[in-house]
Amino acid sequence: MAQIIDGKALAAQVLARTAADVAEIVAAGGDAPGLAVILVGNDPASEVYVGRKIAQCRKAGIRSIEHRLAADTPQEVVLGLIDKLNADPKIHGILVQLPLPRHIDAALVLDRIDPGKDVDGFHPVNVGRLSTGTGGLVPCTPLGVMMLLDSVIEDYRGLNVVVIGKSNIVGKPVSMLLLEREATVTVTHIETKDLPDVARKADVIVAAAGAPHLVRGYWVKPGAVVIDVGITRVVDHDGNTKIVGDCATHELEHAKAVTPVPGGVGPMTIACLLSNTVTAAKRAAVA
Ligand code: GUN
């Protein structure tokens, strides 16, 4: 049987460490780290994610300040709010929940965030730092994926890793992190030829395609480690909504280890957001 990597338990450890860091900062006379969360419009999934992020901040002692803006808020107003938050020394992290309404240019908005406060790691400066291995803030989901992998892999040198999906949020940044560890990384996507054959050569698969149960048992070689980043909401025959990953996990008994959905990558993403906020606050204190 494949080992199930418990993302919930690992996230709890990261959250406990983050809460301890916050307590230490406050005990030394510093301000509690502050995270501003901007939500434009009322996308139901985004509301759920933002609610979870705020609730976890509270538990860790991070001050979270929520800015809920109407769906028709002009782009200039969002940019003006970011300028104000960039200049506020009590705000250490700024997160703009994606997707943004269509009339807003997401790239322009993300570019406006001070890279030192960009706890999502989406600003081009942080993307550049990641690709050159020169520090910066690392996107939360890839950071969480690496922590999950670190719980079962000691040495990545020469391992064949196949990343499925080339998004800016997961596929590209996780590939950079794995390259830094000297894995041999193959980034695949919707146009990749013979994807099952490519996947079958992998020691590690990171599935981040957003395609429910794309990765079948025969795609995975015995003893491989499989990280499932997919979270797709599907409605079953009884009309119940459930969350489905990118992997047919029930077909992966021959893998070495797999992450479940839910309870794998998801909890790690929020935990890493909080830890990035503390990292940003610590760096601001010594800047
Ligand atoms: N929407 C989906 N995933 C993310 C994420 O990691 N960060 C932000 N800001 N929005 C998202």
PDB file of C-alpha atoms and ligand atoms in Angstrom:
ATOM      1  CA  MET A   1       0.000   0.000   0.000  1.00  0.00           C
ATOM      2  CA  ALA A   2       1.197   3.503  -0.774  1.00  0.00           C
ATOM      3  CA  GLN A   3       1.923   5.760   2.159  1.00  0.00           C
ATOM      4  CA  ILE A   4      -0.636   8.570   2.420  1.00  0.00           C
ATOM      5  CA  ILE A   5       1.195  11.836   3.078  1.00  0.00           C
ATOM      6  CA  ASP A   6      -0.816  13.703   5.703  1.00  0.00           C
ATOM      7  CA  GLY A   7      -0.946  17.336   4.576  1.00  0.00           C
ATOM      8  CA  LYS A   8      -3.222  18.306   7.449  1.00  0.00           C
ATOM      9  CA  ALA A   9      -0.740  17.119  10.068  1.00  0.00           C
ATOM     10  CA  LEU A  10       2.219  18.754   8.314  1.00  0.00           C
ATOM     11  CA  ALA A  11       0.269  22.005   7.908  1.00  0.00           C
ATOM     12  CA  ALA A  12      -0.518  21.940  11.634  1.00  0.00           C
ATOM     13  CA  GLN A  13       3.226  21.740  12.347  1.00  0.00           C
ATOM     14  CA  VAL A  14       3.949  24.682  10.018  1.00  0.00           C
ATOM     15  CA  LEU A  15       1.135  26.692  11.626  1.00  0.00           C
ATOM     16  CA  ALA A  16       2.416  25.924  15.134  1.00  0.00           C
ATOM     17  CA  ARG A  17       5.926  27.048  14.130  1.00  0.00           C
ATOM     18  CA  THR A  18       4.484  30.209  12.551  1.00  0.00           C
ATOM     19  CA  ALA A  19       2.431  30.993  15.671  1.00  0.00           C
ATOM     20  CA  ALA A  20       5.564  30.538  17.796  1.00  0.00           C
ATOM     21  CA  ASP A  21       7.499  32.929  15.502  1.00  0.00           C
ATOM     22  CA  VAL A  22       4.705  35.517  15.802  1.00  0.00           C
ATOM     23  CA  ALA A  23       4.712  35.184  19.600  1.00  0.00           C
ATOM     24  CA  GLU A  24       8.489  35.694  19.624  1.00  0.00           C
ATOM     25  CA  ILE A  25       8.244  38.868  17.490  1.00  0.00           C
ATOM     26  CA  VAL A  26       5.539  40.302  19.772  1.00  0.00           C
ATOM     27  CA  ALA A  27       7.417  39.296  22.966  1.00  0.00           C
ATOM     28  CA  ALA A  28      10.451  41.209  21.641  1.00  0.00           C
ATOM     29  CA  GLY A  29       8.290  44.363  21.376  1.00  0.00           C
ATOM     30  CA  GLY A  30       7.576  44.153  17.625  1.00  0.00           C
ATOM     31  CA  ASP A  31       4.233  44.541  15.870  1.00  0.00           C
ATOM     32  CA  ALA A  32       2.326  41.363  15.101  1.00  0.00           C
ATOM     33  CA  PRO A  33       2.777  40.617  11.377  1.00  0.00           C
ATOM     34  CA  GLY A  34      -0.078  42.121   9.342  1.00  0.00           C
ATOM     35  CA  LEU A  35      -1.610  40.584   6.206  1.00  0.00           C
ATOM     36  CA  ALA A  36      -3.957  42.567   3.954  1.00  0.00           C
ATOM     37  CA  VAL A  37      -6.285  40.430   1.854  1.00  0.00           C
ATOM     38  CA  ILE A  38      -8.038  42.039  -1.098  1.00  0.00           C
ATOM     39  CA  LEU A  39     -11.087  40.326  -2.557  1.00  0.00           C
ATOM     40  CA  VAL A  40     -12.790  41.972  -5.533  1.00  0.00           C
ATOM     41  CA  GLY A  41     -16.276  40.699  -6.343  1.00  0.00           C
ATOM     42  CA  ASN A  42     -18.015  37.657  -4.906  1.00  0.00           C
ATOM     43  CA  ASP A  43     -16.679  34.563  -6.591  1.00  0.00           C
ATOM     44  CA  PRO A  44     -17.963  31.805  -4.243  1.00  0.00           C
ATOM     45  CA  ALA A  45     -14.751  29.717  -4.266  1.00  0.00           C
ATOM     46  CA  SER A  46     -12.646  32.820  -3.585  1.00  0.00           C
ATOM     47  CA  GLU A  47     -14.911  33.746  -0.660  1.00  0.00           C
ATOM     48  CA  VAL A  48     -14.314  30.298   0.857  1.00  0.00           C
ATOM     49  CA  TYR A  49     -10.521  30.506   0.355  1.00  0.00           C
ATOM     50  CA  VAL A  50     -10.296  34.027   1.777  1.00  0.00           C
ATOM     51  CA  GLY A  51     -12.427  33.020   4.770  1.00  0.00           C
ATOM     52  CA  ARG A  52     -10.049  30.124   5.506  1.00  0.00           C
ATOM     53  CA  LYS A  53      -6.964  32.309   5.169  1.00  0.00           C
ATOM     54  CA  ILE A  54      -8.377  34.920   7.578  1.00  0.00           C
ATOM     55  CA  ALA A  55      -9.421  32.248  10.117  1.00  0.00           C
ATOM     56  CA  GLN A  56      -5.937  30.682  10.116  1.00  0.00           C
ATOM     57  CA  CYS A  57      -4.294  34.113  10.494  1.00  0.00           C
ATOM     58  CA  ARG A  58      -6.334  34.695  13.624  1.00  0.00           C
ATOM     59  CA  LYS A  59      -5.201  31.354  15.079  1.00  0.00           C
ATOM     60  CA  ALA A  60      -1.534  32.138  14.416  1.00  0.00           C
ATOM     61  CA  GLY A  61      -1.720  35.660  15.886  1.00  0.00           C
ATOM     62  CA  ILE A  62      -1.282  37.374  12.500  1.00  0.00           C
ATOM     63  CA  ARG A  63      -3.356  40.564  12.103  1.00  0.00           C
ATOM     64  CA  SER A  64      -5.430  40.119   8.956  1.00  0.00           C
ATOM     65  CA  ILE A  65      -7.137  43.071   7.367  1.00  0.00           C
ATOM     66  CA  GLU A  66      -9.773  42.178   4.816  1.00  0.00           C
ATOM     67  CA  HIS A  67     -10.627  44.554   1.959  1.00  0.00           C
ATOM     68  CA  ARG A  68     -13.777  43.415   0.226  1.00  0.00           C
ATOM     69  CA  LEU A  69     -14.478  45.442  -2.891  1.00  0.00           C
ATOM     70  CA  ALA A  70     -17.538  45.356  -5.167  1.00  0.00           C
ATOM     71  CA  ALA A  71     -17.221  43.435  -8.453  1.00  0.00           C
ATOM     72  CA  ASP A  72     -17.431  46.708 -10.436  1.00  0.00           C
ATOM     73  CA  THR A  73     -14.678  48.484  -8.491  1.00  0.00           C
ATOM     74  CA  PRO A  74     -12.554  50.451 -10.994  1.00  0.00           C
ATOM     75  CA  GLN A  75      -9.004  49.182 -11.525  1.00  0.00           C
ATOM     76  CA  GLU A  76      -7.599  52.546 -10.390  1.00  0.00           C
ATOM     77  CA  VAL A  77      -9.264  52.094  -6.989  1.00  0.00           C
ATOM     78  CA  VAL A  78      -7.637  48.665  -6.528  1.00  0.00           C
ATOM     79  CA  LEU A  79      -4.243  50.098  -7.556  1.00  0.00           C
ATOM     80  CA  GLY A  80      -4.746  53.020  -5.151  1.00  0.00           C
ATOM     81  CA  LEU A  81      -5.488  50.632  -2.292  1.00  0.00           C
ATOM     82  CA  ILE A  82      -2.320  48.656  -3.060  1.00  0.00           C
ATOM     83  CA  ASP A  83      -0.275  51.886  -3.046  1.00  0.00           C
ATOM     84  CA  LYS A  84      -1.690  52.701   0.395  1.00  0.00           C
ATOM     85  CA  LEU A  85      -0.928  49.200   1.745  1.00  0.00           C
ATOM     86  CA  ASN A  86       2.599  49.298   0.240  1.00  0.00           C
ATOM     87  CA  ALA A  87       3.252  52.478   2.243  1.00  0.00           C
ATOM     88  CA  ASP A  88       1.776  51.155   5.515  1.00  0.00           C
ATOM     89  CA  PRO A  89       4.570  49.889   7.810  1.00  0.00           C
ATOM     90  CA  LYS A  90       2.111  47.776   9.808  1.00  0.00           C
ATOM     91  CA  ILE A  91       1.206  45.743   6.705  1.00  0.00           C
ATOM     92  CA  HIS A  92       3.829  43.105   5.922  1.00  0.00           C
ATOM     93  CA  GLY A  93       1.950  41.011   3.398  1.00  0.00           C
ATOM     94  CA  ILE A  94      -0.527  41.855   0.626  1.00  0.00           C
ATOM     95  CA  LEU A  95      -2.607  39.198  -1.082  1.00  0.00           C
ATOM     96  CA  VAL A  96      -4.952  39.900  -3.985  1.00  0.00           C
ATOM     97  CA  GLN A  97      -7.237  36.917  -4.364  1.00  0.00           C
ATOM     98  CA  LEU A  98      -7.421  35.640  -7.937  1.00  0.00           C
ATOM     99  CA  PRO A  99      -9.285  35.514 -10.265  1.00  0.00           C
ATOM    100  CA  LEU A 100     -10.047  39.220 -10.566  1.00  0.00           C
ATOM    101  CA  PRO A 101     -13.089  40.504 -12.471  1.00  0.00           C
ATOM    102  CA  ARG A 102     -12.498  40.753 -16.215  1.00  0.00           C
ATOM    103  CA  HIS A 103     -12.224  44.566 -16.371  1.00  0.00           C
ATOM    104  CA  ILE A 104      -9.155  44.443 -14.111  1.00  0.00           C
ATOM    105  CA  ASP A 105      -5.713  43.646 -15.526  1.00  0.00           C
ATOM    106  CA  ALA A 106      -4.395  41.065 -13.030  1.00  0.00           C
ATOM    107  CA  ALA A 107      -0.770  41.407 -14.193  1.00  0.00           C
ATOM    108  CA  LEU A 108      -0.878  45.171 -13.639  1.00  0.00           C
ATOM    109  CA  VAL A 109      -2.348  44.705 -10.155  1.00  0.00           C
ATOM    110  CA  LEU A 110       0.208  42.063  -9.117  1.00  0.00           C
ATOM    111  CA  ASP A 111       3.059  44.205 -10.491  1.00  0.00           C
ATOM    112  CA  ARG A 112       1.953  47.053  -8.229  1.00  0.00           C
ATOM    113  CA  ILE A 113       2.513  45.100  -4.988  1.00  0.00           C
ATOM    114  CA  ASP A 114       5.796  45.850  -3.210  1.00  0.00           C
ATOM    115  CA  PRO A 115       7.835  42.660  -3.915  1.00  0.00           C
ATOM    116  CA  GLY A 116       8.830  42.552  -0.234  1.00  0.00           C
ATOM    117  CA  LYS A 117       5.134  42.299   0.712  1.00  0.00           C
ATOM    118  CA  ASP A 118       4.194  39.910  -2.116  1.00  0.00           C
ATOM    119  CA  VAL A 119       3.396  36.883   0.064  1.00  0.00           C
ATOM    120  CA  ASP A 120       1.943  35.049  -2.962  1.00  0.00           C
ATOM    121  CA  GLY A 121       5.319  35.296  -4.724  1.00  0.00           C
ATOM    122  CA  PHE A 122       3.625  36.327  -7.989  1.00  0.00           C
ATOM    123  CA  HIS A 123       5.466  39.628  -8.573  1.00  0.00           C
ATOM    124  CA  PRO A 124       7.955  39.462 -11.498  1.00  0.00           C
ATOM    125  CA  VAL A 125      10.804  40.345  -9.099  1.00  0.00           C
ATOM    126  CA  ASN A 126      10.013  37.299  -6.949  1.00  0.00           C
ATOM    127  CA  VAL A 127       9.517  35.127 -10.045  1.00  0.00           C
ATOM    128  CA  GLY A 128      12.953  36.264 -11.243  1.00  0.00           C
ATOM    129  CA  ARG A 129      14.509  35.632  -7.840  1.00  0.00           C
ATOM    130  CA  LEU A 130      13.071  32.120  -7.796  1.00  0.00           C
ATOM    131  CA  SER A 131      14.336  31.330 -11.291  1.00  0.00           C
ATOM    132  CA  THR A 132      17.826  32.609 -10.433  1.00  0.00           C
ATOM    133  CA  GLY A 133      17.858  30.978  -6.981  1.00  0.00           C
ATOM    134  CA  THR A 134      18.424  34.325  -5.254  1.00  0.00           C
ATOM    135  CA  GLY A 135      15.865  34.340  -2.444  1.00  0.00           C
ATOM    136  CA  GLY A 136      12.629  36.311  -2.590  1.00  0.00           C
ATOM    137  CA  LEU A 137       9.182  35.146  -1.534  1.00  0.00           C
ATOM    138  CA  VAL A 138       8.196  31.749  -2.951  1.00  0.00           C
ATOM    139  CA  PRO A 139       4.590  31.001  -4.061  1.00  0.00           C
ATOM    140  CA  CYS A 140       2.647  29.191  -1.338  1.00  0.00           C
ATOM    141  CA  THR A 141       1.449  26.057  -3.126  1.00  0.00           C
ATOM    142  CA  PRO A 142       4.889  25.135  -4.559  1.00  0.00           C
ATOM    143  CA  LEU A 143       6.440  25.779  -1.140  1.00  0.00           C
ATOM    144  CA  GLY A 144       3.863  23.427   0.394  1.00  0.00           C
ATOM    145  CA  VAL A 145       4.510  20.809  -2.302  1.00  0.00           C
ATOM    146  CA  MET A 146       8.234  20.862  -1.466  1.00  0.00           C
ATOM    147  CA  MET A 147       7.529  20.397   2.254  1.00  0.00           C
ATOM    148  CA  LEU A 148       5.299  17.405   1.476  1.00  0.00           C
ATOM    149  CA  LEU A 149       8.007  15.922  -0.756  1.00  0.00           C
ATOM    150  CA  ASP A 150      10.679  16.611   1.873  1.00  0.00           C
ATOM    151  CA  SER A 151       8.699  14.400   4.270  1.00  0.00           C
ATOM    152  CA  VAL A 152       9.397  11.360   2.061  1.00  0.00           C
ATOM    153  CA  ILE A 153      12.476  12.286  -0.027  1.00  0.00           C
ATOM    154  CA  GLU A 154      15.912  13.136   1.360  1.00  0.00           C
ATOM    155  CA  ASP A 155      17.978  13.618  -1.767  1.00  0.00           C
ATOM    156  CA  TYR A 156      16.529  14.868  -5.060  1.00  0.00           C
ATOM    157  CA  ARG A 157      19.761  14.755  -7.042  1.00  0.00           C
ATOM    158  CA  GLY A 158      19.170  13.046 -10.366  1.00  0.00           C
ATOM    159  CA  LEU A 159      15.596  12.031  -9.628  1.00  0.00           C
ATOM    160  CA  ASN A 160      13.267  12.201 -12.626  1.00  0.00           C
ATOM    161  CA  VAL A 161      10.415  14.530 -11.774  1.00  0.00           C
ATOM    162  CA  VAL A 162       7.479  15.032 -14.117  1.00  0.00           C
ATOM    163  CA  VAL A 163       5.397  18.136 -13.458  1.00  0.00           C
ATOM    164  CA  ILE A 164       1.998  18.065 -15.138  1.00  0.00           C
ATOM    165  CA  GLY A 165       0.788  21.621 -15.769  1.00  0.00           C
ATOM    166  CA  LYS A 166       2.741  24.785 -16.573  1.00  0.00           C
ATOM    167  CA  SER A 167       0.829  27.430 -14.611  1.00  0.00           C
ATOM    168  CA  ASN A 168       2.524  30.473 -13.100  1.00  0.00           C
ATOM    169  CA  ILE A 169       0.994  29.564  -9.717  1.00  0.00           C
ATOM    170  CA  VAL A 170       2.198  25.937  -9.487  1.00  0.00           C
ATOM    171  CA  GLY A 171       3.814  24.220 -12.494  1.00  0.00           C
ATOM    172  CA  LYS A 172       6.540  26.744 -13.326  1.00  0.00           C
ATOM    173  CA  PRO A 173       7.575  27.707  -9.768  1.00  0.00           C
ATOM    174  CA  VAL A 174       7.602  24.121  -8.437  1.00  0.00           C
ATOM    175  CA  SER A 175       9.824  23.169 -11.398  1.00  0.00           C
ATOM    176  CA  MET A 176      12.297  25.890 -10.380  1.00  0.00           C
ATOM    177  CA  LEU A 177      12.362  24.662  -6.774  1.00  0.00           C
ATOM    178  CA  LEU A 178      12.996  21.094  -7.913  1.00  0.00           C
ATOM    179  CA  LEU A 179      15.752  22.191 -10.302  1.00  0.00           C
ATOM    180  CA  GLU A 180      17.443  23.969  -7.377  1.00  0.00           C
ATOM    181  CA  ARG A 181      17.554  20.564  -5.657  1.00  0.00           C
ATOM    182  CA  GLU A 182      19.183  19.097  -8.763  1.00  0.00           C
ATOM    183  CA  ALA A 183      16.306  16.921  -9.841  1.00  0.00           C
ATOM    184  CA  THR A 184      15.868  16.308 -13.567  1.00  0.00           C
ATOM    185  CA  VAL A 185      12.604  18.112 -14.235  1.00  0.00           C
ATOM    186  CA  THR A 186      10.271  17.584 -17.178  1.00  0.00           C
ATOM    187  CA  VAL A 187       7.432  20.099 -17.380  1.00  0.00           C
ATOM    188  CA  THR A 188       4.462  18.737 -19.303  1.00  0.00           C
ATOM    189  CA  HIS A 189       1.140  20.233 -20.365  1.00  0.00           C
ATOM    190  CA  ILE A 190      -1.949  19.774 -22.464  1.00  0.00           C
ATOM    191  CA  GLU A 191       0.071  19.534 -25.716  1.00  0.00           C
ATOM    192  CA  THR A 192       2.642  17.036 -24.417  1.00  0.00           C
ATOM    193  CA  LYS A 193       2.775  13.941 -26.611  1.00  0.00           C
ATOM    194  CA  ASP A 194       2.420  10.498 -25.008  1.00  0.00           C
ATOM    195  CA  LEU A 195       1.987  11.955 -21.527  1.00  0.00           C
ATOM    196  CA  PRO A 196       1.313   8.573 -19.838  1.00  0.00           C
ATOM    197  CA  ASP A 197       4.645   7.274 -21.208  1.00  0.00           C
ATOM    198  CA  VAL A 198       6.477  10.380 -20.011  1.00  0.00           C
ATOM    199  CA  ALA A 199       4.856  10.117 -16.573  1.00  0.00           C
ATOM    200  CA  ARG A 200       5.714   6.433 -16.270  1.00  0.00           C
ATOM    201  CA  LYS A 201       9.442   7.293 -16.274  1.00  0.00           C
ATOM    202  CA  ALA A 202       9.067   9.577 -13.256  1.00  0.00           C
ATOM    203  CA  ASP A 203      10.372   8.960  -9.750  1.00  0.00           C
ATOM    204  CA  VAL A 204       8.155  11.861  -8.674  1.00  0.00           C
ATOM    205  CA  ILE A 205       4.973  13.188 -10.282  1.00  0.00           C
ATOM    206  CA  VAL A 206       3.550  16.590  -9.387  1.00  0.00           C
ATOM    207  CA  ALA A 207       0.063  16.724 -10.910  1.00  0.00           C
ATOM    208  CA  ALA A 208      -1.199  20.289 -11.265  1.00  0.00           C
ATOM    209  CA  ALA A 209      -3.346  20.191 -14.376  1.00  0.00           C
ATOM    210  CA  GLY A 210      -6.760  20.849 -12.839  1.00  0.00           C
ATOM    211  CA  ALA A 211      -8.102  17.768 -14.644  1.00  0.00           C
ATOM    212  CA  PRO A 212      -9.988  15.345 -12.350  1.00  0.00           C
ATOM    213  CA  HIS A 213      -8.457  11.846 -12.186  1.00  0.00           C
ATOM    214  CA  LEU A 214      -6.174  12.542 -15.157  1.00  0.00           C
ATOM    215  CA  VAL A 215      -3.306  10.474 -13.692  1.00  0.00           C
ATOM    216  CA  ARG A 216      -4.280   6.819 -13.796  1.00  0.00           C
ATOM    217  CA  GLY A 217      -2.572   3.851 -12.170  1.00  0.00           C
ATOM    218  CA  TYR A 218      -0.777   2.788 -15.349  1.00  0.00           C
ATOM    219  CA  TRP A 219       0.833   6.275 -15.608  1.00  0.00           C
ATOM    220  CA  VAL A 220       2.745   5.710 -12.375  1.00  0.00           C
ATOM    221  CA  LYS A 221       5.778   3.430 -12.011  1.00  0.00           C
ATOM    222  CA  PRO A 222       5.995   1.260  -8.881  1.00  0.00           C
ATOM    223  CA  GLY A 223       7.650   3.133  -6.019  1.00  0.00           C
ATOM    224  CA  ALA A 224       7.030   6.638  -7.406  1.00  0.00           C
ATOM    225  CA  VAL A 225       5.965   9.544  -5.193  1.00  0.00           C
ATOM    226  CA  VAL A 226       2.831  11.366  -6.381  1.00  0.00           C
ATOM    227  CA  ILE A 227       1.780  14.852  -5.278  1.00  0.00           C
ATOM    228  CA  ASP A 228      -1.777  15.764  -6.275  1.00  0.00           C
ATOM    229  CA  VAL A 229      -2.313  19.525  -6.524  1.00  0.00           C
ATOM    230  CA  GLY A 230      -5.718  19.263  -8.230  1.00  0.00           C
ATOM    231  CA  ILE A 231      -8.824  20.614  -6.523  1.00  0.00           C
ATOM    232  CA  THR A 232     -11.804  20.430  -8.828  1.00  0.00           C
ATOM    233  CA  ARG A 233     -15.344  20.725  -7.498  1.00  0.00           C
ATOM    234  CA  VAL A 234     -17.620  18.094  -9.033  1.00  0.00           C
ATOM    235  CA  VAL A 235     -21.258  17.242  -8.412  1.00  0.00           C
ATOM    236  CA  ASP A 236     -21.893  13.514  -7.942  1.00  0.00           C
ATOM    237  CA  HIS A 237     -24.977  11.474  -8.918  1.00  0.00           C
ATOM    238  CA  ASP A 238     -26.746  12.429  -5.676  1.00  0.00           C
ATOM    239  CA  GLY A 239     -26.223  16.139  -6.288  1.00  0.00           C
ATOM    240  CA  ASN A 240     -23.521  16.426  -3.620  1.00  0.00           C
ATOM    241  CA  THR A 241     -20.496  18.580  -4.304  1.00  0.00           C
ATOM    242  CA  LYS A 242     -17.128  17.037  -3.670  1.00  0.00           C
ATOM    243  CA  ILE A 243     -13.512  17.945  -4.282  1.00  0.00           C
ATOM    244  CA  VAL A 244     -11.609  15.736  -6.706  1.00  0.00           C
ATOM    245  CA  GLY A 245      -7.869  15.724  -7.379  1.00  0.00           C
ATOM    246  CA  ASP A 246      -5.883  15.207 -10.589  1.00  0.00           C
ATOM    247  CA  CYS A 247      -5.006  11.607  -9.660  1.00  0.00           C
ATOM    248  CA  ALA A 248      -7.056   8.406  -9.533  1.00  0.00           C
ATOM    249  CA  THR A 249      -5.593   7.795  -6.068  1.00  0.00           C
ATOM    250  CA  HIS A 250      -7.442   4.494  -5.627  1.00  0.00           C
ATOM    251  CA  GLU A 251      -5.368   3.108  -8.534  1.00  0.00           C
ATOM    252  CA  LEU A 252      -2.029   4.101  -6.982  1.00  0.00           C
ATOM    253  CA  GLU A 253      -1.474   1.329  -4.401  1.00  0.00           C
ATOM    254  CA  HIS A 254       1.855   0.555  -6.114  1.00  0.00           C
ATOM    255  CA  ALA A 255       3.191   4.098  -5.544  1.00  0.00           C
ATOM    256  CA  LYS A 256       5.606   4.762  -2.671  1.00  0.00           C
ATOM    257  CA  ALA A 257       3.604   7.693  -1.337  1.00  0.00           C
ATOM    258  CA  VAL A 258       0.685   9.865  -2.455  1.00  0.00           C
ATOM    259  CA  THR A 259      -1.086  12.973  -1.181  1.00  0.00           C
ATOM    260  CA  PRO A 260      -4.825  12.751  -0.610  1.00  0.00           C
ATOM    261  CA  VAL A 261      -7.412  15.238  -1.889  1.00  0.00           C
ATOM    262  CA  PRO A 262      -8.679  16.838   0.253  1.00  0.00           C
ATOM    263  CA  GLY A 263      -6.133  16.885   3.094  1.00  0.00           C
ATOM    264  CA  GLY A 264      -2.890  16.978   1.101  1.00  0.00           C
ATOM    265  CA  VAL A 265      -1.644  20.075  -0.684  1.00  0.00           C
ATOM    266  CA  GLY A 266      -4.632  22.292   0.220  1.00  0.00           C
ATOM    267  CA  PRO A 267      -3.884  22.770   3.947  1.00  0.00           C
ATOM    268  CA  MET A 268      -0.188  23.350   3.154  1.00  0.00           C
ATOM    269  CA  THR A 269      -0.972  26.304   0.865  1.00  0.00           C
ATOM    270  CA  ILE A 270      -2.593  28.319   3.653  1.00  0.00           C
ATOM    271  CA  ALA A 271       0.074  27.329   6.179  1.00  0.00           C
ATOM    272  CA  CYS A 272       2.765  28.551   3.748  1.00  0.00           C
ATOM    273  CA  LEU A 273       0.898  31.825   3.200  1.00  0.00           C
ATOM    274  CA  LEU A 274       1.110  32.519   6.932  1.00  0.00           C
ATOM    275  CA  SER A 275       4.737  31.471   7.098  1.00  0.00           C
ATOM    276  CA  ASN A 276       5.501  33.775   4.112  1.00  0.00           C
ATOM    277  CA  THR A 277       3.803  36.638   5.977  1.00  0.00           C
ATOM    278  CA  VAL A 278       6.074  36.081   8.982  1.00  0.00           C
ATOM    279  CA  THR A 279       9.107  35.834   6.661  1.00  0.00           C
ATOM    280  CA  ALA A 280       8.123  39.165   5.056  1.00  0.00           C
ATOM    281  CA  ALA A 281       7.660  40.775   8.497  1.00  0.00           C
ATOM    282  CA  LYS A 282      11.060  39.548   9.713  1.00  0.00           C
ATOM    283  CA  ARG A 283      12.784  40.827   6.562  1.00  0.00           C
ATOM    284  CA  ALA A 284      11.040  44.211   6.876  1.00  0.00           C
ATOM    285  CA  ALA A 285      12.276  44.479  10.484  1.00  0.00           C
ATOM    286  CA  VAL A 286      15.930  44.143   9.438  1.00  0.00           C
ATOM    287  CA  ALA A 287      15.670  46.142   6.197  1.00  0.00           C
TER     288      ALA A 287
HETATM  289  N1  GUN B   1      -6.507  31.855  -6.421  1.00  0.00           N
HETATM  290  C1  GUN B   1      -6.237  30.539  -6.532  1.00  0.00           C
HETATM  291  N2  GUN B   1      -5.059  30.236  -5.950  1.00  0.00           N
HETATM  292  C2  GUN B   1      -4.567  31.400  -5.472  1.00  0.00           C
HETATM  293  C3  GUN B   1      -3.386  31.727  -4.754  1.00  0.00           C
HETATM  294  O1  GUN B   1      -2.511  30.902  -4.443  1.00  0.00           O
HETATM  295  N3  GUN B   1      -3.255  33.044  -4.428  1.00  0.00           N
HETATM  296  C4  GUN B   1      -4.182  33.987  -4.761  1.00  0.00           C
HETATM  297  N4  GUN B   1      -3.959  35.256  -4.422  1.00  0.00           N
HETATM  298  N5  GUN B   1      -5.288  33.697  -5.422  1.00  0.00           N
HETATM  299  C5  GUN B   1      -5.473  32.410  -5.774  1.00  0.00           C
END
